[in-house]
């Protein structure tokens, strides 16, 4: 997009000299990037014809950046983006369902895992978490190739190392990184451009979006993807703690679960706030009930803040007209799973037992 903006210096219709950020000619009102838009539209249509909705979605998003927001063309392309986004969303669910079906069709626990006894059983139960992380290995490594990510990560690592030692610091950085790459994976899936993760010592990390979600549903998918990946990372650390007996890994699992639970606060631009915007008022009350139950069972103090924030959202803020069932389920499962995992990891770290 930046190259297209730099190339057009005069209107192709009337020859008027154009500023670098203009999207329409001030004299004849012609679209400055009309030719580029035609090319992008052709590529997007071709991708749709090939059965590649994700490619078409990414291409139409590039076209949006070249259109004036108030134009009719912008509204038309936005409608295409929304439709393709829902198609990509549905295809993702179908892929997960197909993978689950294939897994159910497989035989029972392999003999080499059975030979490990209790450890093998734990690995078998948490195999989905391990397969998830291994399957996303290429994307996880991709983030480390960015100099800004790597240097800011090392800076944060040095700060945490001085405070808590290298083992805990390394595990904490890894869990935060996995969380942020969850956002990156969702953004890539929906064809949105974003910066690489940047670490800020003491505050975690962030990914800066270069394009905006088209609706609350898409924003919820991107927002909740971070805690979903973070839950998998925290679970992996806890399983490693159980297998090795290392209390430091249990402490990392507890910290990772707590940080991801904190991100589910339904306020501001936190992941929970982005997820809550897609919920109807009724669905928000359902989330309140889940948070209250999790607090009653685990006595996790952070859940009180979530309960207050969710209650305020349910009472004072207008909910989405239709609501998003998937976002409701994801939010509820994340609250319950992270609360339980955090409690279990903390209890095991202190006593060496899981009740």
Coordinates of C-alpha atoms in Angstrom, one line a residue:
X1 CA 0.0 0.0 0.0
X2 CA 2.8 2.4 0.8
X3 CA 4.4 1.9 -2.6
X4 CA 1.1 2.6 -4.3
X5 CA 0.7 5.8 -2.3
X6 CA 4.2 6.9 -3.2
X7 CA 3.9 6.3 -7.0
X8 CA 0.8 8.4 -7.7
X9 CA 1.9 12.0 -7.7
X10 CA -0.6 13.4 -10.2
X11 CA -4.2 12.7 -11.0
X12 CA -4.5 10.2 -13.9
X13 CA -7.7 11.9 -15.0
X14 CA -7.0 15.7 -14.9
X15 CA -3.3 15.9 -14.1
X16 CA -3.7 17.8 -10.9
X17 CA -0.7 17.4 -8.5
X18 CA -1.6 15.3 -5.6
X19 CA -0.4 15.1 -2.0
X20 CA 1.0 11.8 -0.7
X21 CA -2.0 10.9 1.5
X22 CA -4.9 12.0 -0.8
X23 CA -7.3 9.2 -1.9
X24 CA -9.4 11.4 -4.2
X25 CA -8.4 14.1 -6.6
X26 CA -9.5 17.5 -5.2
X27 CA -10.3 18.8 -8.7
X28 CA -12.1 16.0 -10.5
X29 CA -12.9 13.8 -7.5
X30 CA -11.4 10.7 -9.2
X31 CA -10.1 7.9 -7.0
X32 CA -6.3 8.4 -6.9
X33 CA -5.6 4.7 -6.8
X34 CA -8.2 3.6 -9.3
X35 CA -5.8 1.4 -11.3
X36 CA -4.4 -0.3 -8.2
X37 CA -8.0 -0.8 -6.9
X38 CA -8.9 -2.5 -10.2
X39 CA -5.9 -4.8 -9.9
X40 CA -6.7 -5.7 -6.3
X41 CA -10.4 -6.4 -7.2
X42 CA -9.3 -8.7 -10.0
X43 CA -6.9 -10.6 -7.7
X44 CA -9.5 -10.9 -4.9
X45 CA -12.1 -12.2 -7.4
X46 CA -9.6 -14.7 -8.7
X47 CA -8.8 -15.9 -5.2
X48 CA -12.5 -16.4 -4.5
X49 CA -12.9 -18.4 -7.7
X50 CA -10.0 -20.6 -6.6
X51 CA -11.7 -21.3 -3.3
X52 CA -9.2 -19.2 -1.3
X53 CA -11.3 -16.9 0.9
X54 CA -8.4 -16.0 3.2
X55 CA -6.4 -14.6 0.3
X56 CA -9.4 -12.8 -1.1
X57 CA -10.0 -11.3 2.4
X58 CA -6.5 -10.0 2.7
X59 CA -6.6 -8.5 -0.8
X60 CA -9.9 -6.7 -0.2
X61 CA -8.5 -5.3 3.1
X62 CA -5.6 -3.7 1.1
X63 CA -8.2 -2.2 -1.2
X64 CA -10.0 -0.7 1.8
X65 CA -6.8 1.2 2.7
X66 CA -6.9 2.9 -0.7
X67 CA -10.6 4.1 -0.5
X68 CA -12.1 7.2 1.2
X69 CA -14.1 5.9 4.2
X70 CA -17.1 8.1 3.2
X71 CA -17.3 6.7 -0.3
X72 CA -19.8 4.2 -1.6
X73 CA -17.0 2.0 -2.9
X74 CA -15.7 1.8 0.7
X75 CA -19.1 0.6 1.9
X76 CA -19.2 -2.0 -0.9
X77 CA -15.8 -3.4 -0.1
X78 CA -16.5 -3.4 3.6
X79 CA -19.5 -5.6 2.9
X80 CA -17.3 -8.0 1.0
X81 CA -14.8 -8.1 3.8
X82 CA -17.5 -8.8 6.4
X83 CA -18.9 -11.7 4.2
X84 CA -15.4 -13.2 3.6
X85 CA -14.5 -12.8 7.3
X86 CA -17.5 -14.9 8.3
X87 CA -16.6 -17.5 5.7
X88 CA -13.0 -17.7 7.0
X89 CA -14.4 -17.9 10.6
X90 CA -16.7 -20.8 9.7
X91 CA -14.0 -22.6 7.8
X92 CA -11.8 -22.5 10.9
X93 CA -14.5 -24.2 13.0
X94 CA -14.8 -26.9 10.3
X95 CA -11.1 -27.5 10.4
X96 CA -11.1 -27.9 14.2
X97 CA -14.1 -30.2 14.0
X98 CA -12.5 -32.4 11.3
X99 CA -9.3 -32.6 13.3
X100 CA -11.3 -33.7 16.4
X101 CA -13.1 -36.3 14.4
X102 CA -9.8 -37.7 13.0
X103 CA -8.4 -37.9 16.6
X104 CA -11.5 -39.8 17.8
X105 CA -11.0 -42.3 15.1
X106 CA -7.5 -43.1 16.1
X107 CA -6.7 -45.9 18.5
X108 CA -6.1 -45.6 22.2
X109 CA -3.0 -44.5 24.1
X110 CA 0.2 -45.7 22.4
X111 CA 2.2 -48.4 24.1
X112 CA 5.2 -46.2 24.7
X113 CA 3.0 -43.7 26.6
X114 CA 1.3 -46.4 28.6
X115 CA 4.7 -47.6 29.7
X116 CA 5.3 -44.3 31.3
X117 CA 2.5 -44.9 33.8
X118 CA 1.0 -41.7 35.4
X119 CA 3.3 -39.5 33.4
X120 CA 2.2 -41.1 30.2
X121 CA -1.4 -40.6 31.1
X122 CA -0.9 -36.9 31.8
X123 CA 0.9 -36.5 28.5
X124 CA -2.0 -38.3 26.7
X125 CA -4.6 -36.1 28.4
X126 CA -2.8 -32.9 27.5
X127 CA -1.7 -34.1 24.0
X128 CA -3.9 -31.5 22.4
X129 CA -2.0 -28.7 24.1
X130 CA 1.3 -30.2 23.0
X131 CA 0.2 -30.8 19.4
X132 CA -1.2 -27.3 19.3
X133 CA 2.1 -25.7 20.3
X134 CA 4.1 -28.0 18.0
X135 CA 1.8 -27.4 15.1
X136 CA 2.2 -23.6 15.4
X137 CA 6.0 -23.9 15.8
X138 CA 6.6 -22.2 12.4
X139 CA 4.6 -19.2 13.3
X140 CA 6.1 -19.0 16.8
X141 CA 9.6 -19.0 15.3
X142 CA 8.6 -16.3 12.7
X143 CA 8.1 -13.7 15.4
X144 CA 11.6 -14.2 16.7
X145 CA 13.0 -13.2 13.3
X146 CA 11.9 -9.6 13.8
X147 CA 14.7 -7.5 15.3
X148 CA 12.3 -5.3 17.3
X149 CA 10.6 -8.3 18.9
X150 CA 13.9 -10.0 19.7
X151 CA 15.6 -6.9 21.2
X152 CA 12.6 -5.9 23.3
X153 CA 12.2 -9.5 24.5
X154 CA 15.9 -9.6 25.6
X155 CA 15.5 -6.3 27.4
X156 CA 12.4 -7.5 29.3
X157 CA 14.2 -10.8 30.0
X158 CA 17.1 -9.0 31.6
X159 CA 14.7 -7.0 33.8
X160 CA 12.8 -10.1 34.9
X161 CA 16.0 -12.1 35.4
X162 CA 17.3 -9.5 37.8
X163 CA 14.0 -9.7 39.8
X164 CA 13.2 -13.4 39.8
X165 CA 16.1 -15.4 38.3
X166 CA 16.6 -16.7 34.8
X167 CA 14.3 -19.8 34.9
X168 CA 11.2 -17.9 35.9
X169 CA 12.1 -14.9 33.7
X170 CA 12.5 -17.1 30.6
X171 CA 9.3 -19.0 31.2
X172 CA 7.4 -15.7 31.8
X173 CA 8.7 -14.2 28.6
X174 CA 7.8 -17.4 26.7
X175 CA 4.3 -17.4 28.0
X176 CA 3.8 -13.7 27.1
X177 CA 5.2 -14.3 23.7
X178 CA 2.9 -17.2 23.0
X179 CA -0.1 -15.0 24.1
X180 CA 0.9 -12.3 21.6
X181 CA 1.5 -14.7 18.8
X182 CA -2.0 -15.9 19.3
X183 CA -3.2 -12.4 18.4
X184 CA -0.8 -12.4 15.4
X185 CA -2.2 -15.8 14.2
X186 CA -5.8 -14.5 14.3
X187 CA -4.8 -11.3 12.5
X188 CA -3.1 -13.3 9.8
X189 CA -6.1 -15.6 9.5
X190 CA -8.4 -12.6 8.9
X191 CA -6.0 -10.9 6.5
X192 CA -5.1 -8.0 8.8
X193 CA -1.7 -6.4 8.9
X194 CA -0.1 -5.8 12.3
X195 CA 3.3 -5.1 13.8
X196 CA 5.5 -7.7 15.4
X197 CA 5.1 -8.2 19.2
X198 CA 6.9 -5.6 21.3
X199 CA 7.8 -6.2 24.9
X200 CA 7.6 -3.5 27.6
X201 CA 9.2 -4.6 30.9
X202 CA 6.7 -4.6 33.7
X203 CA 3.7 -4.2 31.4
X204 CA 3.9 -7.3 29.2
X205 CA 3.8 -6.9 25.4
X206 CA 1.6 -5.6 22.6
X207 CA 0.8 -6.0 18.9
X208 CA -0.1 -2.8 17.0
X209 CA -2.8 -3.2 14.4
X210 CA -2.3 -1.5 11.1
X211 CA -5.8 -2.4 9.9
X212 CA -9.0 -2.5 12.0
X213 CA -11.6 -5.3 12.5
X214 CA -14.7 -4.7 10.5
X215 CA -17.1 -5.8 13.3
X216 CA -17.3 -6.8 16.9
X217 CA -17.3 -10.5 16.0
X218 CA -13.9 -10.2 14.3
X219 CA -12.5 -8.1 17.1
X220 CA -13.6 -10.7 19.6
X221 CA -11.8 -13.5 17.6
X222 CA -8.6 -11.5 17.6
X223 CA -8.9 -10.4 21.2
X224 CA -9.6 -13.8 22.7
X225 CA -7.0 -15.6 20.5
X226 CA -4.3 -14.3 22.9
X227 CA -5.7 -15.9 26.0
X228 CA -6.5 -19.1 24.2
X229 CA -2.9 -19.5 23.1
X230 CA -1.8 -18.3 26.6
X231 CA -4.0 -21.0 28.2
X232 CA -2.2 -23.7 26.1
X233 CA 1.2 -22.3 27.1
X234 CA 0.2 -22.2 30.8
X235 CA -1.1 -25.8 30.6
X236 CA 2.1 -27.0 28.9
X237 CA 4.2 -25.5 31.7
X238 CA 2.0 -27.1 34.3
X239 CA 2.3 -30.5 32.6
X240 CA 6.0 -30.1 32.5
X241 CA 6.0 -29.2 36.2
X242 CA 4.1 -32.4 37.0
X243 CA 6.4 -34.5 34.8
X244 CA 9.6 -33.1 36.2
X245 CA 8.7 -32.0 39.7
X246 CA 10.3 -28.6 39.2
X247 CA 8.4 -26.1 41.3
X248 CA 9.8 -23.3 39.2
X249 CA 7.7 -24.6 36.2
X250 CA 4.6 -24.7 38.4
X251 CA 5.2 -21.0 39.4
X252 CA 5.5 -20.1 35.7
X253 CA 2.3 -21.9 35.0
X254 CA 0.5 -20.0 37.8
X255 CA 1.9 -16.7 36.6
X256 CA 0.9 -17.4 33.0
X257 CA -2.6 -18.4 34.0
X258 CA -2.9 -15.2 36.2
X259 CA -1.7 -12.9 33.4
X260 CA -4.1 -14.4 30.9
X261 CA -6.9 -14.2 33.3
X262 CA -6.0 -10.5 34.0
X263 CA -6.3 -9.9 30.2
X264 CA -9.9 -11.1 30.3
X265 CA -10.9 -8.0 32.3
X266 CA -13.8 -6.6 30.2
X267 CA -12.5 -3.1 30.2
X268 CA -10.7 -0.7 27.8
X269 CA -8.7 -2.4 25.0
X270 CA -7.9 -5.5 27.1
X271 CA -8.7 -8.8 25.4
X272 CA -11.8 -9.3 27.7
X273 CA -13.1 -5.9 26.7
X274 CA -12.8 -6.8 23.0
X275 CA -14.6 -10.0 23.6
X276 CA -17.3 -8.5 25.6
X277 CA -18.2 -6.0 22.9
X278 CA -19.5 -8.9 20.8
X279 CA -21.9 -10.2 23.6
X280 CA -25.5 -9.4 24.1
X281 CA -26.7 -8.2 27.5
X282 CA -28.0 -11.7 28.2
X283 CA -24.7 -13.3 27.2
X284 CA -22.9 -10.8 29.5
X285 CA -24.9 -11.9 32.4
X286 CA -24.0 -15.5 31.6
X287 CA -20.3 -14.4 31.7
X288 CA -21.0 -12.8 35.1
X289 CA -22.4 -16.1 36.4
X290 CA -19.3 -18.1 35.2
X291 CA -17.0 -15.6 36.8
X292 CA -18.9 -15.7 40.0
X293 CA -18.8 -19.5 40.1
X294 CA -15.1 -19.5 39.3
X295 CA -14.5 -17.1 42.2
X296 CA -16.6 -19.2 44.6
X297 CA -14.7 -22.4 43.7
X298 CA -11.1 -21.0 43.6
X299 CA -11.2 -17.8 45.8
X300 CA -9.0 -16.1 43.2
X301 CA -9.0 -12.4 44.1
X302 CA -8.5 -11.3 40.5
X303 CA -11.9 -12.7 39.7
X304 CA -13.5 -10.0 41.9
X305 CA -12.2 -7.4 39.5
X306 CA -13.5 -9.4 36.5
X307 CA -16.9 -9.7 38.3
X308 CA -17.1 -6.0 38.9
X309 CA -16.1 -5.2 35.3
X310 CA -18.5 -7.7 33.8
X311 CA -21.4 -6.6 36.0
X312 CA -20.8 -3.0 35.0
X313 CA -20.8 -4.0 31.3
X314 CA -24.0 -6.0 31.7
X315 CA -25.9 -3.2 33.6
X316 CA -24.6 0.1 32.1
X317 CA -23.3 -0.7 28.6
X318 CA -25.5 -1.6 25.7
X319 CA -24.9 -5.2 24.5
X320 CA -24.6 -6.4 20.9
X321 CA -27.9 -6.7 19.2
X322 CA -27.6 -10.3 18.2
X323 CA -24.7 -11.4 20.4
X324 CA -21.9 -13.9 19.5
X325 CA -22.4 -17.4 20.9
X326 CA -18.9 -18.5 20.1
X327 CA -17.3 -15.5 21.9
X328 CA -19.6 -16.2 24.9
X329 CA -18.4 -19.8 25.0
X330 CA -14.8 -18.9 24.5
X331 CA -14.8 -16.3 27.2
X332 CA -16.6 -18.6 29.7
X333 CA -14.3 -21.5 29.1
X334 CA -11.2 -19.3 29.3
X335 CA -12.3 -17.9 32.7
X336 CA -13.1 -21.3 34.1
X337 CA -10.0 -23.0 32.7
X338 CA -7.5 -20.3 33.6
X339 CA -9.0 -20.0 37.1
X340 CA -8.8 -23.8 37.7
X341 CA -5.3 -24.0 36.2
X342 CA -4.0 -21.1 38.2
X343 CA -5.4 -22.6 41.4
X344 CA -4.0 -26.0 40.7
X345 CA -0.6 -24.7 39.7
X346 CA -0.4 -22.5 42.8
X347 CA -1.5 -25.4 45.1
X348 CA 0.9 -27.8 43.6
X349 CA 3.8 -25.4 43.8
X350 CA 3.1 -24.9 47.5
X351 CA 2.4 -28.4 48.5
X352 CA 3.5 -30.7 45.7
X353 CA 0.0 -32.2 45.5
X354 CA -3.1 -31.6 43.3
X355 CA -6.4 -32.1 45.1

